[in-house]
Every structure is written in C-alpha cells, then in structure tokens.
Coordinates of C-alpha atoms in Angstrom, one line a residue:
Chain A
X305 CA -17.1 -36.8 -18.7
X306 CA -19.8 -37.7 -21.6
X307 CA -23.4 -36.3 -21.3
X308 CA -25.7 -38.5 -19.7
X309 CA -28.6 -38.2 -22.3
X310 CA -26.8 -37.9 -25.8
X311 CA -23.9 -40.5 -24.3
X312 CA -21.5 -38.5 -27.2
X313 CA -20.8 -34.8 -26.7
X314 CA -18.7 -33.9 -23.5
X315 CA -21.1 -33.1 -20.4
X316 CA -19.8 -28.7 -19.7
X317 CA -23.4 -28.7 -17.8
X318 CA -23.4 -29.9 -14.3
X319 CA -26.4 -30.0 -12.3
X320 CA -26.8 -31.2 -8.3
X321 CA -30.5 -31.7 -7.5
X322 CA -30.9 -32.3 -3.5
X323 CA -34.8 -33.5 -2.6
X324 CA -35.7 -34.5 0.5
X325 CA -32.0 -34.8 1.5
X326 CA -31.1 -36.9 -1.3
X327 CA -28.8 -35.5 -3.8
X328 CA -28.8 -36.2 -7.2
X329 CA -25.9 -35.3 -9.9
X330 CA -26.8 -34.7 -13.9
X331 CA -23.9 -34.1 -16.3
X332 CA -25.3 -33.1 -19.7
X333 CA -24.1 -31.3 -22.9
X334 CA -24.7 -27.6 -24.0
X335 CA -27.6 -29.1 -26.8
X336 CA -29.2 -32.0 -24.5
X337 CA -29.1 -29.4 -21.8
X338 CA -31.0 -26.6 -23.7
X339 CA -33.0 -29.5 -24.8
X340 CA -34.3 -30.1 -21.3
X341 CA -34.9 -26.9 -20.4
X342 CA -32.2 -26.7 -18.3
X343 CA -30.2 -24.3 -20.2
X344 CA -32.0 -22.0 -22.1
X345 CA -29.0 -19.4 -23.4
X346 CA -25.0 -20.5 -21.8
X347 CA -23.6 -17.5 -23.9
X348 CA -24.2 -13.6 -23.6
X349 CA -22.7 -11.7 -26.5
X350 CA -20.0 -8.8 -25.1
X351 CA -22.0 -6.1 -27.4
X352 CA -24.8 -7.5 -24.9
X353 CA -23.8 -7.7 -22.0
X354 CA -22.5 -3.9 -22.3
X355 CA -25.0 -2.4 -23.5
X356 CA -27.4 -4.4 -20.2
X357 CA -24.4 -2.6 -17.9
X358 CA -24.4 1.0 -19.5
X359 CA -28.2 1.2 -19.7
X360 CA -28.3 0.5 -15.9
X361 CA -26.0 3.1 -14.9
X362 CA -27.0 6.5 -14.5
X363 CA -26.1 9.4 -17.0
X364 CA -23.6 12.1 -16.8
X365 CA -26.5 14.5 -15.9
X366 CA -28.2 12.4 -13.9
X367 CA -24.6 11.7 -11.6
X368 CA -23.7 14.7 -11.5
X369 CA -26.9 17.2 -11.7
X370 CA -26.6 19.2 -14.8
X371 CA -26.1 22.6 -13.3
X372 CA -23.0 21.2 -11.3
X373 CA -21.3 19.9 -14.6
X374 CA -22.0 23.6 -16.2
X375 CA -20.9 24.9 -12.6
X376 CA -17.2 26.7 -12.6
X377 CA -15.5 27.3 -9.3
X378 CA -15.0 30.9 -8.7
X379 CA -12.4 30.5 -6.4
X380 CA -10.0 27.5 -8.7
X381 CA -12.0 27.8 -11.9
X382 CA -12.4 24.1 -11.7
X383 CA -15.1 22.7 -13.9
X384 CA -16.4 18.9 -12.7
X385 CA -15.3 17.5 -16.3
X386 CA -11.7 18.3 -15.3
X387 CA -12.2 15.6 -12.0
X388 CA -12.9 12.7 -14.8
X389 CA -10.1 13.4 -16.7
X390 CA -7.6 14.2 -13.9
X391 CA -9.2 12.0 -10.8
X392 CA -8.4 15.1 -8.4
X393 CA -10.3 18.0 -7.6
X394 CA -9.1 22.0 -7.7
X395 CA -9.4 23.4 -4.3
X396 CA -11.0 22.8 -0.8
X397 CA -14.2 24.6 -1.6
X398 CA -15.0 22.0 -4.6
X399 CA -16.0 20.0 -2.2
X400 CA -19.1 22.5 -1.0
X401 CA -19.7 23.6 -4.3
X402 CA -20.0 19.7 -6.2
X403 CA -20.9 18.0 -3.2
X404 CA -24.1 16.5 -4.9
X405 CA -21.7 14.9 -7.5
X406 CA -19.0 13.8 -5.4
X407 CA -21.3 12.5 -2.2
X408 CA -21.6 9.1 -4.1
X409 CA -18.4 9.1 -5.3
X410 CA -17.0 9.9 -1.5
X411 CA -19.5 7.2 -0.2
X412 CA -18.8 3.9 -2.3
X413 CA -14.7 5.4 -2.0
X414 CA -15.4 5.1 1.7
X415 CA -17.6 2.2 2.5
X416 CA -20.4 3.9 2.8
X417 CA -18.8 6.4 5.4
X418 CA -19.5 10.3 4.7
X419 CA -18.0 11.7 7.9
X420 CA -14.6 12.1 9.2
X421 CA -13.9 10.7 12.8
X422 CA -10.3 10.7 14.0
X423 CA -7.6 13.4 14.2
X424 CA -8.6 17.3 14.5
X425 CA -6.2 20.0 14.5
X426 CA -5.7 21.9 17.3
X427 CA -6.8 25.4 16.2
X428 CA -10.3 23.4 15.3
X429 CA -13.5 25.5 17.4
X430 CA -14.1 23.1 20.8
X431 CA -17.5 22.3 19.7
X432 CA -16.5 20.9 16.4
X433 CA -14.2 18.5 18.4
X434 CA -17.0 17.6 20.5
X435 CA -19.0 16.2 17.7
X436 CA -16.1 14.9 15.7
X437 CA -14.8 12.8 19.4
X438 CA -18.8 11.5 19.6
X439 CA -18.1 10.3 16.1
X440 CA -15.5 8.7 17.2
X441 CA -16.2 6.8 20.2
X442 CA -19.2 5.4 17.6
X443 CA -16.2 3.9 15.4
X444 CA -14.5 2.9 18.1
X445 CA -17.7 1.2 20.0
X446 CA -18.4 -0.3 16.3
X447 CA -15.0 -2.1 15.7
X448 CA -14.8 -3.0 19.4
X449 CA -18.0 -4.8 18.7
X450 CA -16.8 -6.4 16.0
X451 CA -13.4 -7.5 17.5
X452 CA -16.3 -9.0 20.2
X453 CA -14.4 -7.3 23.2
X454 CA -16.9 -6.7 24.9
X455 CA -15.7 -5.0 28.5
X456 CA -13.9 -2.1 26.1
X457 CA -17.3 -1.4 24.5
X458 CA -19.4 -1.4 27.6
X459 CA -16.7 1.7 28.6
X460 CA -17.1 3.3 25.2
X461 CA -20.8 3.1 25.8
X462 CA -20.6 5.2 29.2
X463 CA -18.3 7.1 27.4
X464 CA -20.7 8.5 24.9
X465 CA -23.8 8.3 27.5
X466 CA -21.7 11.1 29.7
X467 CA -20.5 12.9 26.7
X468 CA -24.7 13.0 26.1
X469 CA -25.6 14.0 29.1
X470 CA -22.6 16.8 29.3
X471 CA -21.2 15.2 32.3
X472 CA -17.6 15.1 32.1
X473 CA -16.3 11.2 31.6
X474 CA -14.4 10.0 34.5
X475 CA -10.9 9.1 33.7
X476 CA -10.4 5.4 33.4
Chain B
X550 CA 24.9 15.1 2.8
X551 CA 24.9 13.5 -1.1
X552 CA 22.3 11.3 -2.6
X553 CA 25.9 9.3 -3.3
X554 CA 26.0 9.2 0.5
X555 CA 22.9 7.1 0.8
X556 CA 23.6 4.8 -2.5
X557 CA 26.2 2.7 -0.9
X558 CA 24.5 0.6 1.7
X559 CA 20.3 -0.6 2.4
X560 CA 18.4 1.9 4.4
X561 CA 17.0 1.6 7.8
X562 CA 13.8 0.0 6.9
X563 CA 15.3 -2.3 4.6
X564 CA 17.7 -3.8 7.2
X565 CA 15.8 -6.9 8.4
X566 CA 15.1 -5.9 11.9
X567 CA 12.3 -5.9 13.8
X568 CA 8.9 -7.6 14.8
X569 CA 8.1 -10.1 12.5
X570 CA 10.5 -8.9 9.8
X571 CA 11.0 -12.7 8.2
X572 CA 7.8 -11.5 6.2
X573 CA 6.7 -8.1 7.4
X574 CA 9.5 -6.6 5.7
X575 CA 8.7 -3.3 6.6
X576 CA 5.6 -0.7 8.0
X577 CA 4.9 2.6 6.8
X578 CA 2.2 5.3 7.6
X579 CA 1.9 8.6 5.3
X580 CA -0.3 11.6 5.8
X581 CA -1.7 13.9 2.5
X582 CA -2.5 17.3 4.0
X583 CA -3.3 20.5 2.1
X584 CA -2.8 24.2 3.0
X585 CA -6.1 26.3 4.1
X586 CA -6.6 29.0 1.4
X587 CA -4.5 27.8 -1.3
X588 CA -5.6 25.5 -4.4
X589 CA -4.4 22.1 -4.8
X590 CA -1.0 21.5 -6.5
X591 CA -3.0 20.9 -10.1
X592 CA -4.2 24.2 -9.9
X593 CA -1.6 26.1 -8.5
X594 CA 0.6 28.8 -10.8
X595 CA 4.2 28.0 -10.9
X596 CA 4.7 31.2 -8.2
X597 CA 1.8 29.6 -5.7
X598 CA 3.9 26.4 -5.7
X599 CA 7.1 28.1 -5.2
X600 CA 5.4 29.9 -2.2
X601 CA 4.3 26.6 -0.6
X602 CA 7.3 24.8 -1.2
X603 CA 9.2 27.9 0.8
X604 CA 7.0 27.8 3.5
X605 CA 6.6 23.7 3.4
X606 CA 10.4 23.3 3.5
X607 CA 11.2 25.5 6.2
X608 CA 8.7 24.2 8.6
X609 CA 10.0 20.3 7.8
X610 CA 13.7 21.5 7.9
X611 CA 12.7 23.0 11.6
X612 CA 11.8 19.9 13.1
X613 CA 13.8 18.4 15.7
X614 CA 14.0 14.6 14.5
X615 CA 17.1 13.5 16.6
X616 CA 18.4 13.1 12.9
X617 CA 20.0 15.7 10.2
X618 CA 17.3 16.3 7.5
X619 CA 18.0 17.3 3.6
X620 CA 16.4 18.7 1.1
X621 CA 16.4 17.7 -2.3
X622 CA 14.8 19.9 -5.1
X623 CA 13.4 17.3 -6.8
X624 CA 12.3 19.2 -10.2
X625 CA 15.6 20.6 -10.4
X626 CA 17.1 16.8 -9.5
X627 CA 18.6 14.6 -12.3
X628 CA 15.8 12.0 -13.1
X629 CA 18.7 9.2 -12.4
X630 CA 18.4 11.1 -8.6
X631 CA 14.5 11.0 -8.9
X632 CA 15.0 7.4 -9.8
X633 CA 17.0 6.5 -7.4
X634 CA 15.1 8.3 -4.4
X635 CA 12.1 6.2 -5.7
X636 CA 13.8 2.9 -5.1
X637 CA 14.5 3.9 -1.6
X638 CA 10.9 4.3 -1.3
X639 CA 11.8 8.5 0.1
X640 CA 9.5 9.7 -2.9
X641 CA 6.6 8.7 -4.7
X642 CA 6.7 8.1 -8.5
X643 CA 4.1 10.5 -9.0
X644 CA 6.3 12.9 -7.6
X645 CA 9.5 11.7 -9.2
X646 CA 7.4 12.6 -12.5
X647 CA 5.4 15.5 -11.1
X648 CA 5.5 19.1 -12.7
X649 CA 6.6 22.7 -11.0
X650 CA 8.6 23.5 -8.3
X651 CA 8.4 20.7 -5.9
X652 CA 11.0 19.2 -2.9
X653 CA 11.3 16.4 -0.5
X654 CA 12.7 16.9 3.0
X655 CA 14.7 13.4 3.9
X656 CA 16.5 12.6 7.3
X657 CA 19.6 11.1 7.0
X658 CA 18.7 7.6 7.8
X659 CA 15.6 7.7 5.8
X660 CA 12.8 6.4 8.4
X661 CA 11.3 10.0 7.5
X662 CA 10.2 12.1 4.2
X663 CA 8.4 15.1 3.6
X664 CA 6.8 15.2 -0.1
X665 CA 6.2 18.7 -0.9
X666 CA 3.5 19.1 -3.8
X667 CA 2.9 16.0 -5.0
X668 CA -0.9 15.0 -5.9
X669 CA -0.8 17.0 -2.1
X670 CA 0.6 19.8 -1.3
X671 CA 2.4 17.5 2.0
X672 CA 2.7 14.5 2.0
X673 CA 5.0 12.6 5.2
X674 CA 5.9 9.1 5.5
X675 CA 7.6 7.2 8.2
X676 CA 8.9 4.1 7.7
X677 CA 10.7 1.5 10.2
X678 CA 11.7 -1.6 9.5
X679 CA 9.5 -5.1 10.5
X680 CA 6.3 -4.7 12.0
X681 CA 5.8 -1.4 13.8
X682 CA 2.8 0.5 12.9
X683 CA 2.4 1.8 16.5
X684 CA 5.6 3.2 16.6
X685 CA 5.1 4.8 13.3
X686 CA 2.0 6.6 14.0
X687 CA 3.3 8.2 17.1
X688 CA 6.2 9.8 15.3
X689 CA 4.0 10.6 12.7
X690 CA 1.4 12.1 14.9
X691 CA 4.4 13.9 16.8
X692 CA 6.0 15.6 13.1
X693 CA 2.0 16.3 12.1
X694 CA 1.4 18.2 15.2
X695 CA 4.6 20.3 15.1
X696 CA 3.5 21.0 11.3
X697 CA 0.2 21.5 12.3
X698 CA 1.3 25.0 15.2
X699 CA 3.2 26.5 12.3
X700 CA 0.6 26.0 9.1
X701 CA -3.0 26.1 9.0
X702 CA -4.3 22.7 7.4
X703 CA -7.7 22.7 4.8
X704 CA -9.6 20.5 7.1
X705 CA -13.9 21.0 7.7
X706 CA -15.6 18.9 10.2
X707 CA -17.4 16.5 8.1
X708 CA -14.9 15.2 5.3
X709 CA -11.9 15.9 7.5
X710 CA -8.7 16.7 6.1
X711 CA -9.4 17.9 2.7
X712 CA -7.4 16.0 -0.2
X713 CA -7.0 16.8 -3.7
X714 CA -8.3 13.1 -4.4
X715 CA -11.8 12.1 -2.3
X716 CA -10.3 9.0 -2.0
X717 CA -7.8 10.4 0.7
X718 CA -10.4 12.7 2.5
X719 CA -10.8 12.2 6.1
X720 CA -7.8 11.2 8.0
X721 CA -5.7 11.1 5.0
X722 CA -3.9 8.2 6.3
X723 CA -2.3 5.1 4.3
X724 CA -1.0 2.9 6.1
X725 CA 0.9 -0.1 4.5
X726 CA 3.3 -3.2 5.3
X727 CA 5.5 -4.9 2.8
X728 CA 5.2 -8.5 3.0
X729 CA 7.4 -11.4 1.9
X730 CA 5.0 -14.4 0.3
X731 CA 6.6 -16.3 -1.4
X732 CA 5.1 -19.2 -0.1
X733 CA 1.5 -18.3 -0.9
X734 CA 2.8 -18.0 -4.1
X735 CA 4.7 -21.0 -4.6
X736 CA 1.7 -23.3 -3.1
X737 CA -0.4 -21.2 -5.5
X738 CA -2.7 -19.5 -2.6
X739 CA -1.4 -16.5 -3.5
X740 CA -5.2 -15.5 -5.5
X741 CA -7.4 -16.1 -2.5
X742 CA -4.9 -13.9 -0.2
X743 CA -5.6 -11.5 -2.8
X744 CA -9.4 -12.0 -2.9
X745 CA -9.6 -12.0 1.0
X746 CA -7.7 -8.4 1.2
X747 CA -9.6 -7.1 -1.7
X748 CA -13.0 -8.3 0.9
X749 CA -11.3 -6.7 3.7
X750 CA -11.0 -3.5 1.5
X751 CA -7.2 -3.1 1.2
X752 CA -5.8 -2.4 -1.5
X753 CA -2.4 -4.7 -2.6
X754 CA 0.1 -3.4 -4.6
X755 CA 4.1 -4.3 -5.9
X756 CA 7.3 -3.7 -4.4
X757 CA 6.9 0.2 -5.4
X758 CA 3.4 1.2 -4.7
X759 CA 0.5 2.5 -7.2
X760 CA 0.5 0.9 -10.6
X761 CA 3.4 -1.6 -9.9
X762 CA 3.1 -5.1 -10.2
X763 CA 3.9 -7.3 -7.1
X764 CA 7.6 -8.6 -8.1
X765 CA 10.5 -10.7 -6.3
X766 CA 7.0 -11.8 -4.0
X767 CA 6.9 -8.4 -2.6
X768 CA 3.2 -6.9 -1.5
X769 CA 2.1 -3.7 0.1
X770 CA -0.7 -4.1 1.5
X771 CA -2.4 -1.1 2.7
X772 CA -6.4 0.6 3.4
X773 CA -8.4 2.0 1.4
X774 CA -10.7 4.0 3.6
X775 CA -9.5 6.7 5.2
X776 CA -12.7 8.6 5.9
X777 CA -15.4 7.6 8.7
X778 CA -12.6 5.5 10.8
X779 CA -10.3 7.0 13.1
X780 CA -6.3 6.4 12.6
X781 CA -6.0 4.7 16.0
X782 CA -8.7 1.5 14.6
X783 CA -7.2 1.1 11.1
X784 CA -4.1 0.3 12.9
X785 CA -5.2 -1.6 15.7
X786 CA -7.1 -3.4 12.5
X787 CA -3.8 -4.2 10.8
X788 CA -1.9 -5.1 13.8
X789 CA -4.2 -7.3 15.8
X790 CA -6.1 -8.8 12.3
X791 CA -4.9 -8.0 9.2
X792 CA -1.2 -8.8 9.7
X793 CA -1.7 -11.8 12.3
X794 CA -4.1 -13.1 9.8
X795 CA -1.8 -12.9 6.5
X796 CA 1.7 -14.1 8.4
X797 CA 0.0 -17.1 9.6
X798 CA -1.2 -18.1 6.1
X799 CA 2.5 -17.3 5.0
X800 CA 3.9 -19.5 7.9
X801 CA 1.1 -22.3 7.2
X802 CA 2.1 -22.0 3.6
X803 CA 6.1 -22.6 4.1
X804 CA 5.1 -25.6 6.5
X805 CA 2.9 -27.2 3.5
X806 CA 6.3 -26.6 1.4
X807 CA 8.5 -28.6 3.7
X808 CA 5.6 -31.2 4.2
X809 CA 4.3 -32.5 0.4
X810 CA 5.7 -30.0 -1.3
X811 CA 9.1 -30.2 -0.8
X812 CA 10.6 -30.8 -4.1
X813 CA 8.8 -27.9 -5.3
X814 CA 10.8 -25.8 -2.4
X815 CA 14.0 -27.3 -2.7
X816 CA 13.4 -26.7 -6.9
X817 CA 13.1 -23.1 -6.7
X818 CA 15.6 -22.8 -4.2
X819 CA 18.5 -25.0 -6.3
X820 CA 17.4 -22.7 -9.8
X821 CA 18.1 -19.4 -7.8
X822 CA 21.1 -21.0 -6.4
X823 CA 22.5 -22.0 -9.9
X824 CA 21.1 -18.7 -11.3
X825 CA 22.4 -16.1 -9.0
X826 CA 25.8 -17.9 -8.9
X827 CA 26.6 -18.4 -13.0
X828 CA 23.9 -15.8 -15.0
X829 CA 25.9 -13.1 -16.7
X830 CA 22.9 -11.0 -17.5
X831 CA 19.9 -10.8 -15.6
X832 CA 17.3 -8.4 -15.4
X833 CA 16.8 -6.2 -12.1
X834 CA 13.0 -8.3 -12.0
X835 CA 14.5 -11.2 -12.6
X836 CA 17.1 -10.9 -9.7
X837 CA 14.8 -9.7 -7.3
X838 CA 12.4 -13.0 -8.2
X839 CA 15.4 -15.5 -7.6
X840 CA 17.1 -13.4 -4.7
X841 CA 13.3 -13.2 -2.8
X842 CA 13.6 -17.4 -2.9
X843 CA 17.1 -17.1 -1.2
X844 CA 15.9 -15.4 1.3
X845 CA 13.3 -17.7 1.9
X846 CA 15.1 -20.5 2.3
X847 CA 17.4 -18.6 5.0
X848 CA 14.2 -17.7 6.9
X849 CA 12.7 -20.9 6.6
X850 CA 15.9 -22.9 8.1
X851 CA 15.8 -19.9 11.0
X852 CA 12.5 -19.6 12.2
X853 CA 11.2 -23.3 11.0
X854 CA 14.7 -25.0 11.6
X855 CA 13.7 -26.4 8.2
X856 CA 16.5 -28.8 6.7
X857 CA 16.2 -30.4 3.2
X858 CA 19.1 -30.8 0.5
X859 CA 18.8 -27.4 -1.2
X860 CA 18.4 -25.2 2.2
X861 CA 21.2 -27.0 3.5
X862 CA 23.4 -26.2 0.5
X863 CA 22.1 -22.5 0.9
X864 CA 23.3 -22.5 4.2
X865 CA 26.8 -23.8 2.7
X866 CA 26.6 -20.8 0.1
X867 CA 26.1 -17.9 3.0
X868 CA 28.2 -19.7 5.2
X869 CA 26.2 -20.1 8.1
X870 CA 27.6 -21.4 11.1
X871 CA 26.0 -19.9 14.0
X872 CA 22.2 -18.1 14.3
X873 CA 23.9 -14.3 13.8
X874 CA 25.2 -15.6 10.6
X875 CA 21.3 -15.9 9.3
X876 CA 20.9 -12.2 9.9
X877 CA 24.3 -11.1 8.5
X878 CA 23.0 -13.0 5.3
X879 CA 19.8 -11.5 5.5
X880 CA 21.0 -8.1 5.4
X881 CA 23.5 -9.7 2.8
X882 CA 20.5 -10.6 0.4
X883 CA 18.1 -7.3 0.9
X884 CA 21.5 -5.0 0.3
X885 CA 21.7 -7.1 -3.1
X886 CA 17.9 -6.9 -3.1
X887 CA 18.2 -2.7 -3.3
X888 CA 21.8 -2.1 -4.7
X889 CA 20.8 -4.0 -7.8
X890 CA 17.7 -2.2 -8.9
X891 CA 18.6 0.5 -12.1
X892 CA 19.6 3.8 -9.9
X893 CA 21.5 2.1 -7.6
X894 CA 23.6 1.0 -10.2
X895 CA 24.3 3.7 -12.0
X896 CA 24.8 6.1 -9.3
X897 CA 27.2 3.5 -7.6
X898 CA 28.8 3.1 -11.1
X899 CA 29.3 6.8 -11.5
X900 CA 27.5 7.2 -15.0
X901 CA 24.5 6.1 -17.0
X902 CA 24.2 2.4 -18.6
X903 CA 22.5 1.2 -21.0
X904 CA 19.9 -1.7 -19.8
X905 CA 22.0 -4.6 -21.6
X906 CA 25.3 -3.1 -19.3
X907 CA 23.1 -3.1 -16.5
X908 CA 22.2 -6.5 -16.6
X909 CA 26.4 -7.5 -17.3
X910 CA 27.3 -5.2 -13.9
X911 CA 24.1 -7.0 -12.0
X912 CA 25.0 -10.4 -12.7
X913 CA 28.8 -9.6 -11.9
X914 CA 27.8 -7.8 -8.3
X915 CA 25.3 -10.8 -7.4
X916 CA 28.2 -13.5 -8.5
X917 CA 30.5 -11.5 -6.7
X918 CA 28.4 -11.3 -3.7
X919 CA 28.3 -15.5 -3.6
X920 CA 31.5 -16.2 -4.2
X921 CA 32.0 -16.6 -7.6
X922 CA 33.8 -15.0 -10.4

C-alpha cells in the first residue's frame, strides 16, 4: 500500500480516525508521517530502551534492605546473594529471617497471594487450623464466585458466618 | 525387580486409557515437602542427606500401595538408568543430574514415585493415565498422610508447606496434564493456546517437563501458584475449565482440518506414513514429530469418524478392522512413542550406541513395527 501524502514510499503507518461515528483510514509513510505530526520517533534504540527499564527498577539494596543482603543465617549460613545465583533458599527459617526480600518475590510468584490456604498437617495446633480453614472457605467462596455458582457460595457464606460466630457449622 | 524389567513395554500412564485420553494423554499431581529441622538439600552435608534418604526411604518403602515398590539409588545408578527413568517420567531431570546421596522409591507399575532429595528433600508424583486428576489427588493425599504420622513436615501457618524454591511454597502442589495438539498446531492456533494459558497463569512445558521444548505436539500444562489457593480449587479449576476449555479448541481445531484444511491433514499424515515406513535414520525428535501425526489420524477416524484418502490408508497400515483395533494401534504407536527415545534403546539393546546407531536401530524398530523391512 503507497502513502497517501508522498504517493511513493510504502505507507508502514496506519491510522483509523472514528468522529462522530464515522471512521476514517490514513496510510502514510515513516517521513510524511513524522511530517504530520503523527509520528514523532517509530524507533527506540536497545541501549535506550534498557537503560528506561533498569532505571525504573529498584536496586539491589533497595529490593532487598541492605542489612538483609549483609544478613547470614545462623542456623544454614545462607547469605541472600546465594538465592540469586542458585533460585533456592537454605533452610525453613530463611523465610523469617529474609522475609522483607522475599515477600515481593513470594507475592508476584503467587498472584498476589501471601498466605497458604489448603492442606495442614495433622500434628498442626487446632487454632492454627482454624484460621488456615477460614482462609480457606474465602478461596473457596472466591472461585465459586467466579465459576458464578451461586447456591455453593451462599453455603460457603454461612459457612464462614458460623465459623465467626463460633457456632459449630451444621453438616450439609 | 530390574530397571530391564520395566524397559520392555509402555507404562501405565502411557497406555491410552482413560477419560479423555485421545488428547489428555495423561494427569499427574506431585507434592515438594521438606523435613522440620533439617536444611534444604543445597545445604545439606553429604551425612545430613544420607540421614534423610534413610529415614525418607523407609517410610516410602512402608507404604501399603496394593503394588510392590523399589528403590533405586539414583547417584549410585548408571546415568544410561538415570536416563532412562527420566523418559518414563519416574524422576525428574534435576534429579537425574542432582548431587549426593539421593533415591527414588518406584512401584512396579509406575503410577507412583517418591523423589528423595531433589531441589526437595520429597518429592511424590502420581500419575494415571487420561484425565484423572481426582483420582490422583486422593491417592496422593492418602500416601502424604501416611508420610505425614511417621515424619514431621517444615510447614508454618502463613506460607504453608515450606519449599526450597518460594515458588513452591504453600501447598506445594503441581499439578499437570499432557496434551496431544497437534491440531492447534497444524491450523497454526497453537500461539494463542499458548498466550491464553500463559493469562490463565499455567505454565506449558515439553514432553519432559522444565526446560524442554514441547516436541512430537506434546504439552504439560500445569499451575503456577501453589500458595493462597487450596489443592481441592486448582483441580476443580483444571477439570471443570482449564481442560474442558483446551480439548474443545483441540477438537474444533481437527474439525477445521477435515473441513478447509484437509489437504494440509491428509499432507502430514501421507509424509509420516512414507517417513516412518522407508527412513533408515531418524532422530528420536524426529520420530516422535511424525509418530504424534499417526496417532492423530487414528484418533481422528475414532472419535470424529473422519475419512479422507490418507486416514483411510492409515487405517490400511494398522490394520483396522473393528473399533478395538483403534486402541490396539494406539497402544501400538505410544509403545513406539516411548521405546524409541535414547534409554530405551540402549537398555533394550543391551549396551551403549552412538547417536548415528541409534538412529539406524530406531528407523529399523519403527519399519519393523509397520510392516516393512
């Protein structure tokens, strides 16, 4: 397709105007585009559009918190510049000790969830279960929602009302 | 029991049965779960492994799965056996490659494993074949619990089960179907199945998991997010959504192929045909590209009672007289599918090959295997 203005260079530029319900299409080269206003700059240089990316993400320090990446576990001797290199951490109690680095990490890994619901082991206190089951009838009420079945989330609903309340739910 | 024992034939979840199983080849559900007061397996000194692996493989060799259970020692395995037990899908490939003392607990007909110090320092897996994701979360759940009164799992009540990865934290579930698509593939749709999983934040992968690329139109599709959502909705997710969702797409891709775009069906078809039946060297991707349009052309005249010229000669090939004959060839084409890939080979052969010997003994099985010389 030719440019609509210069009637010589190939039109790469294509433009749909709709006013008042009417649309309109242009076709126009790179130069009679820029020409018009329309397209100021078509190509970003790599060096460019890096250096935009980098300076808009944070810094080591600022991800991590510069005591944590100078912190060593006592109990695994696991040091947080380990985790970049090897993706995995050194022991269960990492996770108390970086948890200011790792909470983002955990939370865009996740979909935005920081906080299990589903299976507990048995030998887990009662009261734990408690909170981890309300957590889970949320989920549940959530993706019921979702799958728009409706009668199944009105039950989960009494469900967590009676679980509030400290009545014990009735057995459906 | 040998690992020569399981070489000869497909396993269980490779056998074509099941719901669905003309493109939900198979369903699998694994658990990562770490030991309370140890470190994870990159930390651990040679003798902390050894101790976990003692008490890991007694407590897996305990269970009562109606089925007799082995144990290999993978780091003290050939790598041809570590090879081989990663084609059957029974270990990872990180733990095929892994370091230290670490083990694998197997039943016989392989719908179970039990990874011991991989990235984890357990990691379990059932697998069936078809769709069955129900069925194998409650045998999962069932082996996890009996685990679970012997050992004392790292586990804290707001990230869950703790993982050496965050990216596993919370119920440490994966659960994953391999899917057949070669039709989303041939009508080029393949991409936006991609780009809709990616939205739906599963993850796709190739015929053998992490870092493989999707060959012989194989995909394991599996989620990503295992923390914040219970076990019981990310597989009532992939049963009543996910999968539904991708077979029709499949099935509404096949039925464009036998509307407009039939020569491009009957095209692929004829090339395997001629391939399969005269190459005397082909490469274990390349067979498992040609053999996955076989198969669809079998499925296609079964569930679709699709006819055109080259599905009809296919039919000729396999001999198929009456509907049991579809399955037999079925079953015919995934046991070429599996005993063609490197370890099988060589372990059926009895000694290493080179791959240029490989490819001369592959050609020869899959000419064999359709009649010809």
């Amino acid at each position: 397709m030719q440019c609509q203005i210069c009637s010589k260079k190939t039109a790469t530029i294509h433009l749909t105007e709709i006013t008042n319900g009417v649309r309109t299409e242009f076709h126009f080269c790179e130069q009679c585009a820029v020409q018009q206003g329309i397209a100021a700059k078509s190509q970003i240089s790599v060096n460019e559009l890096l250096g935009n990316l980098l300076a808009s993400q944070p810094t080591d320090d600022e991800l991590t918190g510069l005591t944590e990446s100078e912190t060593t576990c006592p109990q695994c001797g696991f040091q947080l510049s380990q985790f970049r290199k090897e993706g995995v951490l050194g022991c269960p109690n990492d996770y108390v000790l970086f948890e200011k680095a790792l909470l983002p990490l955990i939370e865009q890994a996740h979909n935005g969830k920081t906080r299990h619901c589903g299976k507990v082991p048995a030998r887990v206190p009662q009261d734990v279960k408690n909170q981890i089951a309300r957590a889970n009838l949320k989920e549940q009420l959530k993706s019921a929602v979702k799958l728009e079945d409706y009668e199944r989330a009105a039950q989960l609903r009494d469900k967590l009302k009676q679980m509030a309340t400290g009545k014990k739910p009735s057995v459906s | 029991m040998k690992l020569t024992d399981f070489s000869k034939d497909i396993n269980e979840w490779l056998s074509g049965s099941g719901p669905m199983s003309d493109i939900v080849i198979s369903s699998r559900i694994r658990l990562a779960r770490n030991l309370a007061g140890h470190s994870f397996v990159s930390r651990c000194s040679v003798e902390e492994k050894t101790e976990i692996l003692s008490q890991l493989k007694e407590t897996l060799m305990s269970i009562d799965l109606g089925d007799k259970l082995i144990y290999v020692s993978v780091d003290e395995t050939s790598d041809l056996s570590r090879d081989f037990l990663v084609e059957r899908h029974l270990i990872s490939r990180h733990h095929a490659m892994g370091k230290g003392p670490r083990g694998a607990v197997i039943a016989c007909r392989e719908f179970f494993t039990g990874m011991i110090n991989e990235e984890d320092h357990l990691r379990i897996q059932v697998l069936k074949p078809g769709c069955q994701l129900s069925e194998c979360a409650k045998l999962i759940n069932r082996i996890d619990d009996e685990i679970e009164s012997k050992v004392e799992y790292a586990f804290c009540s707001q990230y869950g089960y703790l993982t050496a990865c965050p990216t596993n934290l919370g119920s440490g579930i994966r659960t994953s179907v391999m899917l057949h698509l070669p039709a989303l593939k041939m009508t080029g749709h393949i991409d936006k199945f991609l780009a809709a999983a990616k939205d739906l934040n599963l993850a796709v992968r190739g015929l053998f998991g992490e870092g493989t690329e999707a060959v012989s139109d194989l995909y394991q599709v599996s989620n990503q997010v295992t923390l914040g959502v219970s076990e019981a909705s990310i597989i009532d997710d992939f049963e009543k959504r996910v999968i539904p969702e991708i077979v029709d797409y499949e099935i509404s891709a096949r039925k464009t192929l036998l509307g407009d775009q039939v020569n491009t069906l009957d095209d692929k078809i004829s090339r395997a045909m001629a391939l399969l039946q005269n190459a005397h060297l082909i490469s274990s991707q390349e067979a498992l590209f040609l053999l996955s349009h076989l198969r669809l052309g079998i499925n296609m005249q079964k569930y679709l009672g699709a006819s055109t010229p080259a599905i009809d000669k296919l039919t000729a090939l396999f001999k198929i007289e009456a509907p049991e004959d579809r399955d037999v060839s079925i079953t015919k084409i995934n046991r070429l599918f599996m005993l063609t890939l490197p370890a099988h080979l060589q372990i059926n052969h009895g000694k290493s090959l080179d791959p240029s010997n490989r490819d001369a003994l592959r050609a020869k099985i899959i000419r064999s295997a359709l009649g010809q010389n």
